[in-house]
Coordinates of C-alpha atoms in Angstrom, one line a residue:
X1 CA 173.8 -88.9 -114.6
X2 CA 173.1 -87.3 -117.9
X3 CA 174.2 -84.8 -120.5
X4 CA 171.2 -82.9 -121.7
X5 CA 170.1 -81.1 -124.9
X6 CA 166.8 -79.3 -124.7
X7 CA 164.5 -77.6 -127.2
X8 CA 161.5 -78.2 -129.4
X9 CA 163.8 -79.5 -132.2
X10 CA 161.1 -79.2 -135.0
X11 CA 162.6 -80.9 -138.0
X12 CA 165.7 -82.2 -136.2
X13 CA 167.6 -80.4 -138.9
X14 CA 171.3 -80.1 -139.5
X15 CA 171.8 -77.5 -136.8
X16 CA 169.9 -79.5 -134.2
X17 CA 171.9 -82.6 -135.0
X18 CA 175.2 -80.8 -134.4
X19 CA 173.9 -80.1 -130.9
X20 CA 172.7 -83.7 -130.4
X21 CA 175.9 -85.1 -131.8
X22 CA 178.0 -83.1 -129.4
X23 CA 175.8 -84.2 -126.5
X24 CA 176.2 -87.8 -127.5
X25 CA 179.9 -87.6 -127.9
X26 CA 180.3 -86.0 -124.5
X27 CA 178.1 -88.5 -122.8
X28 CA 180.1 -91.4 -124.3
X29 CA 183.3 -89.8 -123.1
X30 CA 182.0 -89.4 -119.6
X31 CA 180.0 -92.7 -119.5
X32 CA 176.7 -90.8 -118.9
X33 CA 173.3 -90.9 -120.7
X34 CA 172.7 -88.6 -123.6
X35 CA 169.1 -87.2 -123.1
X36 CA 167.0 -85.0 -125.4
X37 CA 164.4 -83.1 -123.4
X38 CA 161.6 -81.5 -125.5
X39 CA 158.1 -80.2 -125.0
X40 CA 154.5 -80.7 -126.2
X41 CA 152.5 -79.0 -127.4
X42 CA 154.4 -76.4 -129.3
X43 CA 154.8 -73.3 -127.1
X44 CA 153.2 -71.1 -129.8
X45 CA 149.9 -72.9 -129.4
X46 CA 149.9 -72.0 -125.7
X47 CA 151.4 -68.5 -125.7
X48 CA 150.1 -67.1 -129.0
X49 CA 146.9 -69.1 -129.5
X50 CA 147.7 -69.8 -133.2
X51 CA 147.2 -73.5 -133.3
X52 CA 145.0 -73.3 -136.4
X53 CA 147.9 -71.9 -138.4
X54 CA 150.8 -73.8 -136.9
X55 CA 152.2 -76.7 -139.0
X56 CA 155.1 -78.8 -137.9
X57 CA 157.9 -80.6 -139.7
X58 CA 157.8 -83.8 -137.5
X59 CA 155.3 -85.8 -135.7
X60 CA 156.4 -86.7 -132.2
X61 CA 157.2 -90.2 -133.3
X62 CA 159.4 -88.9 -136.2
X63 CA 161.2 -86.5 -133.9
X64 CA 162.0 -89.2 -131.4
X65 CA 163.3 -91.5 -134.1
X66 CA 165.5 -88.8 -135.6
X67 CA 166.9 -87.7 -132.2
X68 CA 167.8 -91.3 -131.3
X69 CA 169.3 -91.8 -134.7
X70 CA 171.4 -88.7 -134.1
X71 CA 172.9 -90.2 -131.0
X72 CA 170.5 -89.6 -128.1
X73 CA 170.0 -92.5 -125.6
X74 CA 166.7 -91.2 -124.2
X75 CA 164.0 -88.9 -125.5
X76 CA 161.9 -87.2 -122.8
X77 CA 158.8 -85.0 -123.4
X78 CA 157.6 -82.4 -120.9
X79 CA 154.1 -81.0 -121.1
X80 CA 154.1 -77.3 -122.0
X81 CA 151.5 -75.1 -120.3
X82 CA 151.1 -71.5 -119.3
X83 CA 152.3 -72.4 -115.8
X84 CA 155.4 -74.1 -117.3
X85 CA 156.1 -71.0 -119.5
X86 CA 156.4 -68.9 -116.4
X87 CA 159.4 -70.9 -115.0
X88 CA 162.7 -69.0 -114.8
X89 CA 165.8 -70.5 -116.4
X90 CA 167.2 -71.3 -113.0
X91 CA 164.0 -73.1 -111.9
X92 CA 163.8 -75.1 -115.1
X93 CA 167.4 -76.2 -114.8
X94 CA 167.2 -77.1 -111.1
X95 CA 163.8 -78.7 -110.9
X96 CA 163.7 -80.5 -114.3
X97 CA 167.1 -81.0 -115.8
X98 CA 168.9 -81.7 -112.5
X99 CA 166.0 -82.9 -110.3
X100 CA 164.3 -85.2 -112.8
X101 CA 167.0 -86.2 -115.2
X102 CA 170.2 -86.0 -113.2
X103 CA 171.9 -83.6 -115.6
X104 CA 175.6 -82.8 -115.1
X105 CA 175.9 -80.6 -118.2
X106 CA 173.7 -79.0 -120.8
X107 CA 174.6 -78.6 -124.5
X108 CA 173.4 -75.3 -125.9
X109 CA 173.2 -74.0 -129.5
X110 CA 174.1 -70.5 -130.6
X111 CA 170.6 -69.0 -130.3
X112 CA 169.3 -71.0 -127.3
X113 CA 166.9 -69.4 -124.9
X114 CA 165.9 -70.7 -121.5
X115 CA 163.0 -69.8 -119.2
X116 CA 160.6 -66.9 -119.0
X117 CA 163.5 -64.6 -118.5
X118 CA 164.6 -65.5 -122.0
X119 CA 168.3 -65.5 -121.1
X120 CA 170.1 -65.0 -124.4
X121 CA 173.8 -64.0 -124.2
X122 CA 176.3 -66.9 -123.8
X123 CA 177.8 -65.1 -120.8
X124 CA 174.5 -64.8 -118.9
X125 CA 173.5 -68.3 -119.9
X126 CA 176.8 -69.8 -118.7
X127 CA 176.5 -67.9 -115.3
X128 CA 173.0 -69.3 -114.6
X129 CA 173.8 -72.8 -115.7
X130 CA 176.9 -72.9 -113.5
X131 CA 174.9 -71.5 -110.5
X132 CA 172.7 -74.5 -110.8
X133 CA 175.6 -76.9 -110.6
X134 CA 175.7 -77.7 -114.3
X135 CA 178.4 -77.4 -116.9
X136 CA 177.4 -75.3 -120.0
X137 CA 178.7 -76.6 -123.3
X138 CA 178.2 -74.3 -126.2
X139 CA 178.0 -75.6 -129.8
X140 CA 178.2 -73.5 -133.0
X141 CA 175.1 -74.8 -134.8
X142 CA 174.8 -71.8 -137.2
X143 CA 174.7 -73.9 -140.4
X144 CA 173.8 -71.7 -143.4
X145 CA 171.9 -72.2 -146.6
X146 CA 172.0 -69.4 -149.2
X147 CA 173.6 -67.1 -146.7
X148 CA 170.9 -67.6 -144.0
X149 CA 171.1 -69.7 -140.9
X150 CA 169.2 -73.0 -141.2
X151 CA 166.1 -72.9 -139.0
X152 CA 162.8 -74.7 -138.7
X153 CA 161.1 -71.5 -140.0
X154 CA 163.3 -71.4 -143.1
X155 CA 162.6 -75.0 -143.8
X156 CA 158.8 -74.5 -143.4
X157 CA 159.1 -71.5 -145.8
X158 CA 160.8 -73.7 -148.4
X159 CA 158.1 -76.4 -148.2
X160 CA 155.4 -73.8 -148.4
X161 CA 156.9 -72.8 -151.7
X162 CA 157.1 -76.4 -152.8
X163 CA 161.0 -76.3 -152.8
X164 CA 161.4 -79.8 -151.3
X165 CA 165.0 -80.0 -152.6
X166 CA 166.0 -77.0 -150.5
X167 CA 164.2 -78.3 -147.5
X168 CA 166.0 -81.7 -147.8
X169 CA 169.3 -79.9 -148.0
X170 CA 168.6 -78.0 -144.8
X171 CA 167.1 -81.0 -143.0
X172 CA 169.8 -83.4 -144.0
X173 CA 167.1 -85.9 -145.1
X174 CA 164.1 -86.0 -147.4
X175 CA 160.9 -84.5 -146.1
X176 CA 158.1 -87.1 -145.8
X177 CA 154.5 -87.6 -145.1
X178 CA 153.0 -90.7 -143.5
X179 CA 149.4 -91.8 -143.3
X180 CA 146.8 -94.4 -144.2
X181 CA 145.6 -95.2 -147.7
X182 CA 141.9 -94.3 -148.1
X183 CA 139.4 -94.7 -150.9
X184 CA 139.3 -92.2 -153.7
X185 CA 137.0 -91.8 -156.7
X186 CA 139.2 -94.2 -158.8
X187 CA 139.3 -91.9 -161.8
X188 CA 143.1 -92.3 -162.1
X189 CA 142.6 -96.1 -162.6
X190 CA 140.4 -95.5 -165.6
X191 CA 143.2 -93.7 -167.4
X192 CA 146.0 -96.0 -166.4
X193 CA 147.3 -94.1 -163.4
X194 CA 145.8 -95.6 -160.2
X195 CA 146.6 -93.6 -157.1
X196 CA 146.9 -94.2 -153.4
X197 CA 145.1 -91.4 -151.5
X198 CA 146.6 -90.6 -148.2
X199 CA 145.0 -89.5 -145.0
X200 CA 147.7 -88.0 -142.7
X201 CA 148.2 -89.5 -139.3
X202 CA 149.2 -86.2 -137.8
X203 CA 146.9 -83.3 -138.7
X204 CA 149.6 -80.7 -137.7
X205 CA 152.1 -82.0 -140.2
X206 CA 153.1 -79.4 -142.8
X207 CA 152.1 -80.5 -146.3
X208 CA 154.2 -79.1 -149.2
X209 CA 152.7 -76.6 -151.7
X210 CA 150.2 -77.7 -154.3
X211 CA 152.0 -79.4 -157.2
X212 CA 153.3 -82.6 -158.7
X213 CA 156.4 -84.2 -157.1
X214 CA 158.8 -87.1 -157.8
X215 CA 158.7 -89.2 -154.6
X216 CA 159.9 -92.4 -153.0
X217 CA 157.1 -94.5 -151.6
X218 CA 157.3 -97.0 -148.8
X219 CA 154.5 -99.5 -148.5
X220 CA 154.5 -103.0 -146.9
X221 CA 158.2 -102.7 -146.1
X222 CA 159.1 -102.1 -149.8
X223 CA 160.2 -98.9 -151.6
X224 CA 159.1 -97.7 -155.0
X225 CA 159.4 -94.6 -157.2
X226 CA 156.2 -92.5 -157.6
X227 CA 154.5 -89.3 -158.6
X228 CA 152.6 -87.4 -155.9
X229 CA 150.0 -84.8 -156.6
X230 CA 149.1 -82.4 -153.8
X231 CA 146.1 -80.2 -154.7
X232 CA 142.5 -79.7 -155.6
X233 CA 142.3 -81.9 -158.7
X234 CA 141.0 -79.1 -161.0
X235 CA 140.6 -81.3 -164.0
X236 CA 138.3 -83.7 -162.1
X237 CA 136.5 -81.0 -160.2
X238 CA 135.1 -83.2 -157.5
X239 CA 135.2 -80.6 -154.7
X240 CA 136.9 -83.0 -152.3
X241 CA 139.3 -80.2 -151.1
X242 CA 143.0 -80.8 -150.9
X243 CA 144.1 -84.3 -151.6
X244 CA 147.5 -86.1 -151.4
X245 CA 147.5 -88.9 -154.0
X246 CA 150.4 -90.9 -155.3
X247 CA 150.8 -93.0 -158.4
X248 CA 153.2 -95.8 -157.4
X249 CA 155.4 -97.0 -160.4
X250 CA 155.5 -100.8 -161.1
X251 CA 152.9 -101.5 -158.5
X252 CA 149.3 -102.8 -158.7
X253 CA 148.1 -104.1 -155.3
X254 CA 145.1 -103.4 -153.1
X255 CA 146.6 -101.4 -150.1
X256 CA 143.5 -99.7 -148.8
X257 CA 143.8 -99.1 -145.0
X258 CA 147.6 -99.8 -145.0
X259 CA 150.4 -97.5 -143.9
X260 CA 152.1 -95.4 -146.6
X261 CA 155.1 -93.1 -146.4
X262 CA 155.9 -90.6 -149.2
X263 CA 159.4 -89.0 -149.3
X264 CA 159.8 -86.0 -151.6
X265 CA 162.7 -86.1 -154.1
X266 CA 161.9 -83.0 -156.2
X267 CA 159.1 -80.8 -157.6
X268 CA 158.1 -81.7 -161.2
X269 CA 155.5 -79.0 -162.0
X270 CA 152.6 -76.9 -160.8
X271 CA 149.1 -78.5 -160.5
X272 CA 147.0 -77.3 -163.4
X273 CA 143.7 -77.7 -165.2
X274 CA 143.5 -79.9 -168.3
X275 CA 140.7 -79.7 -170.9
X276 CA 140.1 -83.4 -170.8
X277 CA 141.1 -86.6 -169.1
X278 CA 143.0 -87.6 -172.3
X279 CA 145.1 -84.4 -172.0
X280 CA 145.7 -85.2 -168.3
X281 CA 146.8 -88.7 -169.2
X282 CA 149.4 -87.4 -171.7
X283 CA 150.9 -85.1 -169.1
X284 CA 150.9 -87.9 -166.5
X285 CA 152.8 -90.1 -168.9
X286 CA 155.4 -87.3 -169.3
X287 CA 155.6 -87.0 -165.5
X288 CA 156.1 -90.7 -165.2
X289 CA 158.9 -90.7 -167.7
X290 CA 160.6 -87.9 -165.9
X291 CA 160.6 -89.9 -162.6
X292 CA 161.9 -93.1 -164.3
X293 CA 164.9 -91.3 -165.9

């Protein structure tokens, strides 16, 4: 038997976690499993064919870890397809939540939608849920930031502006990128600022706006402060396209090919062109001092 919360949960932000926490508390009280049911790929890539533009806040691995951390016992992923998108709310509830996962109750947020019929009002939702033998449990997850309800879209907008501090406040944790360290052109090392160049593991992961950021870096199980530059390296002009490169403070080891995770603390400045490498070095030293303080 299980208490279910279902949705895409991109970001597993503060509103999502209020739903998951309620699910977990109810499951403990009733000695049932707390199960998050999500989907892949994102419905927009199937229904709107905009996969080239869609960028996500979490990889599936990150999402699973965050949901389990928030209180879920299990994390289940259903394949989303055009056929799946045509299921009614009642069919989805009966065939999947009850039939597959043994649901006895479903926890629903304030703007939850179910099925191709897009049932929206709490009254209509409750009626359909009860008709399927389930108990509807509604949670007020309408947490606000600057007068607007927190949403995955609002968080993506903040990151696209480079406002990693606002994104962290809405998420309830620092936004991060994870990837492998790959070879660069080593120019940073010649001016005393060696960098770890990152190749993302998940190509759909949203990358914050171009700029320079104070970050926390995790590598080889240890954490360091760092400076991350996201951009086109206009001073170097090597035409490599967008890069994500991080100078790790108090660190000088060969980590090519290893995992690296960068968590964003705050934005320091815009990326800009400098007349010389010496001028760039002066600015980087100022950036480093601002991170140390």
